[in-house]
CSV table of C-alpha atoms in Angstrom, one decimal:
chain,number,residue,atom,x,y,z
S,1091,MET,CA,0.0,0.0,0.0
S,1092,ASP,CA,1.5,3.4,-1.2
S,1093,LEU,CA,0.6,5.8,1.6
S,1094,SER,CA,2.0,8.6,-0.4
S,1095,ILE,CA,-1.1,8.5,-2.6
S,1096,TYR,CA,-3.3,8.9,0.3
S,1097,PHE,CA,-1.3,11.8,1.7
S,1098,GLU,CA,-1.5,13.5,-1.7
S,1099,GLU,CA,-5.2,13.1,-1.9
S,1100,ALA,CA,-5.7,14.4,1.6
S,1101,ALA,CA,-3.6,17.5,0.6
S,1102,GLN,CA,-5.9,18.0,-2.4
S,1103,VAL,CA,-9.1,18.0,-0.4
S,1104,SER,CA,-7.4,20.2,2.2
S,1105,ALA,CA,-6.5,22.7,-0.5
S,1106,ALA,CA,-10.2,22.6,-1.7
S,1107,PHE,CA,-11.2,23.2,2.0
S,1108,ILE,CA,-9.1,26.4,2.0
S,1109,ILE,CA,-10.3,27.7,-1.2
S,1110,GLY,CA,-14.0,27.0,-0.4
S,1111,ALA,CA,-13.4,28.8,2.9
S,1112,ILE,CA,-12.1,31.8,1.3
S,1113,ILE,CA,-15.0,32.2,-1.0
S,1114,GLY,CA,-17.5,31.3,1.6
S,1115,LEU,CA,-16.3,33.9,4.0
S,1116,GLU,CA,-17.4,36.6,1.7
S,1117,ARG,CA,-20.8,35.1,1.2
S,1118,GLU,CA,-21.2,34.6,5.0
S,1119,PHE,CA,-20.2,38.1,5.6
S,1120,ARG,CA,-23.2,39.3,3.3
S,1121,SER,CA,-25.5,36.8,4.9
S,1122,LYS,CA,-26.1,35.1,1.7
S,1123,PRO,CA,-28.0,31.8,1.5
S,1124,ALA,CA,-24.9,29.7,0.5
S,1125,GLY,CA,-22.3,30.7,3.0
S,1126,PHE,CA,-19.1,29.7,4.8
S,1127,ARG,CA,-19.8,26.0,5.3
S,1128,THR,CA,-21.8,25.5,2.1
S,1129,MET,CA,-18.9,26.7,-0.1
S,1130,ILE,CA,-16.4,24.4,1.8
S,1131,ILE,CA,-18.5,21.5,1.3
S,1132,ILE,CA,-19.2,22.2,-2.5
S,1133,CYS,CA,-15.4,22.6,-3.0
S,1134,VAL,CA,-14.4,19.6,-1.1
S,1135,GLY,CA,-17.2,17.5,-2.5
S,1136,SER,CA,-16.3,18.4,-6.2
S,1137,CYS,CA,-12.7,17.7,-5.5
S,1138,LEU,CA,-13.4,14.2,-4.0
S,1139,TYR,CA,-15.7,13.2,-6.8
S,1140,THR,CA,-12.9,14.3,-9.4
S,1141,ILE,CA,-10.3,12.1,-7.4
S,1142,LEU,CA,-12.8,9.2,-7.4
S,1143,SER,CA,-13.6,9.7,-11.1
S,1144,LYS,CA,-9.8,9.4,-11.9
S,1145,GLU,CA,-9.6,6.3,-10.0
S,1146,SER,CA,-12.5,4.7,-11.7
S,1147,ASN,CA,-11.5,5.9,-15.1
S,1148,SER,CA,-14.8,7.6,-15.6
S,1149,SER,CA,-13.7,11.3,-15.2
S,1150,ASP,CA,-15.8,12.6,-18.1
S,1151,ARG,CA,-19.1,11.2,-17.0
S,1152,ILE,CA,-18.5,12.1,-13.3
S,1153,ALA,CA,-17.4,15.6,-14.2
S,1154,SER,CA,-20.6,16.2,-16.2
S,1155,ASN,CA,-22.7,14.9,-13.4
S,1156,ILE,CA,-20.9,17.3,-11.0
S,1157,VAL,CA,-21.8,20.2,-13.4
S,1158,THR,CA,-25.5,19.1,-13.6
S,1159,GLY,CA,-25.8,18.8,-9.8
S,1160,ILE,CA,-24.1,22.1,-9.2
S,1161,GLY,CA,-26.7,23.8,-11.5
S,1162,PHE,CA,-29.6,22.4,-9.4
S,1163,ILE,CA,-27.9,23.7,-6.3
S,1164,GLY,CA,-27.3,27.1,-7.9
S,1165,ALA,CA,-30.8,27.5,-9.2
S,1166,GLY,CA,-32.0,27.0,-5.6
S,1167,VAL,CA,-30.4,30.1,-4.3
S,1168,ILE,CA,-31.9,32.4,-7.2
S,1169,PHE,CA,-35.2,33.9,-6.1
S,1170,LYS,CA,-37.5,36.5,-7.2
S,1171,GLU,CA,-38.3,39.4,-4.8
S,1172,GLY,CA,-40.8,41.8,-6.3
S,1173,ILE,CA,-39.7,42.3,-9.8
S,1174,SER,CA,-36.1,41.9,-8.9
S,1175,VAL,CA,-34.1,38.7,-9.2
S,1176,ASN,CA,-31.6,38.0,-6.4
S,1177,GLY,CA,-29.1,35.3,-5.9
S,1178,LEU,CA,-27.3,35.3,-9.2
S,1179,THR,CA,-23.8,36.2,-7.8
S,1180,THR,CA,-24.2,33.4,-5.2
S,1181,ALA,CA,-25.3,30.9,-7.9
S,1182,ALA,CA,-22.3,32.0,-10.1
S,1183,LEU,CA,-19.9,31.4,-7.0
S,1184,ILE,CA,-21.5,27.9,-6.4
S,1185,TRP,CA,-20.7,27.0,-9.9
S,1186,VAL,CA,-17.0,28.4,-9.9
S,1187,THR,CA,-16.3,26.9,-6.5
S,1188,ALA,CA,-17.2,23.5,-7.8
S,1189,ALA,CA,-14.9,24.0,-10.8
S,1190,LEU,CA,-12.1,25.1,-8.4
S,1191,GLY,CA,-12.6,21.8,-6.4
S,1192,MET,CA,-12.5,19.8,-9.8
S,1193,ALA,CA,-9.3,21.7,-10.8
S,1194,ILE,CA,-7.7,20.6,-7.6
S,1195,GLY,CA,-8.9,17.2,-8.0
S,1196,PHE,CA,-7.1,17.0,-11.4
S,1197,HIS,CA,-3.8,18.4,-9.8
S,1198,ASN,CA,-4.1,21.7,-11.6
S,1199,TYR,CA,-3.1,23.8,-8.6
S,1200,PRO,CA,-1.7,26.8,-10.6
S,1201,LEU,CA,-5.0,27.3,-12.5
S,1202,ALA,CA,-7.0,26.9,-9.2
S,1203,ILE,CA,-4.9,29.6,-7.4
S,1204,VAL,CA,-5.2,32.0,-10.3
S,1205,VAL,CA,-9.0,31.7,-10.6
S,1206,THR,CA,-9.4,31.9,-6.8
S,1207,VAL,CA,-7.3,35.2,-6.8
S,1208,MET,CA,-9.6,36.4,-9.7
S,1209,VAL,CA,-12.9,35.6,-7.8
S,1210,VAL,CA,-11.5,37.3,-4.6
S,1211,ILE,CA,-10.7,40.4,-6.6
S,1212,ALA,CA,-14.1,40.4,-8.2
S,1213,LEU,CA,-15.8,40.1,-4.9
S,1214,PHE,CA,-13.8,42.4,-2.7
S,1215,VAL,CA,-11.7,44.8,-4.9
S,1216,LEU,CA,-14.1,45.4,-7.6
S,1217,GLU,CA,-17.1,46.0,-5.4
S,1218,PRO,CA,-16.1,49.8,-4.8
S,1219,VAL,CA,-15.8,50.1,-8.6
S,1220,GLN,CA,-19.3,48.8,-8.9
S,1221,ARG,CA,-20.5,51.3,-6.3
S,1222,PHE,CA,-18.8,54.1,-8.2
S,1223,ILE,CA,-20.4,53.2,-11.4
S,1224,ASN,CA,-23.8,53.0,-9.8
S,1225,LYS,CA,-23.4,56.6,-8.6
S,1226,PHE,CA,-23.4,57.7,-12.3
S,1227,HIS,CA,-25.6,55.0,-14.0
S,1228,ARG,CA,-28.0,52.4,-12.5
S,1229,VAL,CA,-30.9,50.7,-14.0
S,1230,LYS,CA,-34.0,49.8,-12.0
S,1231,ASP,CA,-37.4,48.4,-12.8
S,1232,TYR,CA,-40.5,49.9,-11.0
S,1233,ARG,CA,-43.7,48.2,-11.0
S,1234,ILE,CA,-46.4,50.9,-10.0
S,1235,THR,CA,-50.0,50.0,-9.0
S,1236,LEU,CA,-52.5,52.9,-9.1
S,1237,ASP,CA,-55.7,53.3,-7.1
S,1238,GLY,CA,-58.0,53.4,-10.1
S,1239,VAL,CA,-57.0,54.0,-13.8
S,1240,GLY,CA,-54.9,57.1,-13.0
S,1241,THR,CA,-55.9,59.5,-15.8
S,1242,ASN,CA,-53.0,62.1,-15.3
S,1243,PHE,CA,-50.5,59.8,-13.7
S,1244,LYS,CA,-48.4,58.8,-16.6
S,1245,THR,CA,-48.1,62.3,-18.0
S,1246,GLU,CA,-47.1,63.6,-14.5
S,1247,LEU,CA,-44.6,60.8,-14.0
S,1248,ASP,CA,-43.1,61.2,-17.5
S,1249,THR,CA,-42.8,65.0,-16.9
S,1250,PHE,CA,-41.0,64.3,-13.5
S,1251,PHE,CA,-38.5,62.0,-15.2
S,1252,ALA,CA,-37.7,64.5,-18.0
S,1253,HIS,CA,-37.4,67.4,-15.4
S,1254,ASN,CA,-34.9,65.4,-13.5
S,1255,ASP,CA,-32.8,64.4,-16.7
S,1256,MET,CA,-33.7,60.7,-16.1
S,1257,THR,CA,-33.8,58.1,-19.0
S,1258,PHE,CA,-37.0,56.0,-18.7
S,1259,ARG,CA,-39.2,53.7,-20.7
S,1260,CYS,CA,-42.6,52.3,-19.9
S,1261,ILE,CA,-42.3,48.7,-20.7
S,1262,LYS,CA,-45.8,47.5,-20.0
S,1263,THR,CA,-49.2,48.9,-18.9
S,1264,VAL,CA,-52.0,46.4,-17.8
S,1265,LYS,CA,-55.1,46.5,-15.9
S,1266,GLU,CA,-55.6,44.4,-12.8
S,1267,LYS,CA,-59.2,44.5,-11.6
S,1268,ASN,CA,-60.1,48.1,-11.4
S,1269,ASP,CA,-56.5,49.4,-11.1
S,1270,ALA,CA,-53.8,50.4,-13.6
S,1271,VAL,CA,-50.3,48.9,-13.4
S,1272,TYR,CA,-47.2,50.5,-14.9
S,1273,LEU,CA,-43.8,48.7,-15.4
S,1274,TYR,CA,-41.1,51.3,-15.9
S,1275,ARG,CA,-37.4,50.8,-16.6
S,1276,ILE,CA,-35.3,53.7,-15.4
S,1277,SER,CA,-31.7,54.7,-16.0
S,1278,SER,CA,-30.2,57.2,-13.6
S,1279,PRO,CA,-27.4,58.0,-11.2
S,1280,ASP,CA,-28.0,56.3,-7.8
S,1281,LYS,CA,-28.8,59.4,-5.9
S,1282,ASN,CA,-31.9,60.2,-8.0
S,1283,TYR,CA,-33.8,57.2,-6.9
S,1284,ASP,CA,-34.5,58.7,-3.6
S,1285,ALA,CA,-36.4,61.5,-5.4
S,1286,VAL,CA,-38.4,58.9,-7.4
S,1287,ASN,CA,-39.5,56.9,-4.4
S,1288,LEU,CA,-40.6,60.2,-2.6
S,1289,PHE,CA,-42.5,61.2,-5.6
S,1290,LEU,CA,-44.4,57.9,-5.7
S,1291,LEU,CA,-45.0,57.8,-2.0
S,1292,LYS,CA,-46.5,61.3,-2.1
S,1293,HIS,CA,-48.6,60.9,-5.2
S,1294,LYS,CA,-52.2,60.5,-4.3
S,1295,GLU,CA,-53.0,58.0,-7.1
S,1296,VAL,CA,-50.2,55.6,-6.2
S,1297,LYS,CA,-51.5,52.6,-4.4
S,1298,SER,CA,-48.1,50.7,-4.1
S,1299,PHE,CA,-44.8,50.3,-6.0
S,1300,GLU,CA,-42.2,47.6,-6.1
S,1301,VAL,CA,-38.4,48.1,-7.2
């Protein structure tokens, strides 16, 4: 029995543990559905499956099954809140964490390290860049429900947007029971959305709105 093989495999899953922990810390810090322990288990599990697939000479089949299984887990953390979709970043991280575990399982440590560094940069270093961009340009969808048909509402809202130099488009107008519902897509610097919310809160014809 060559114990060196077992020590090598133990080192592989240990490396997967560390990489999963690094990525999981960021998700845990933001209180996301798939956090610290989940990312560790995903990375270690993918690494283990890859090691076993090499030993059984069925690496292609098991690798494809890992990708399929991770797809189901990723889909589970994506959810719709109002008209917004949340969890896409977490789902993408689950996907790349599994890939990192597989890379370690195939002894591709340099690639795993490079991709881990890229992921950490995207999560931590580039976040201020994204916030800076949002200060100048951010797209939001508003679903506005009126109390009644709102005869003058659309004209007043369009005038408000034009007065505040906001790019906007009315995507859909529907009638639900006796109420009119407008779906607007707005493009504007982040600071202007407080004014939009205040306008809608004060408007007497607005029954509710979602962002």
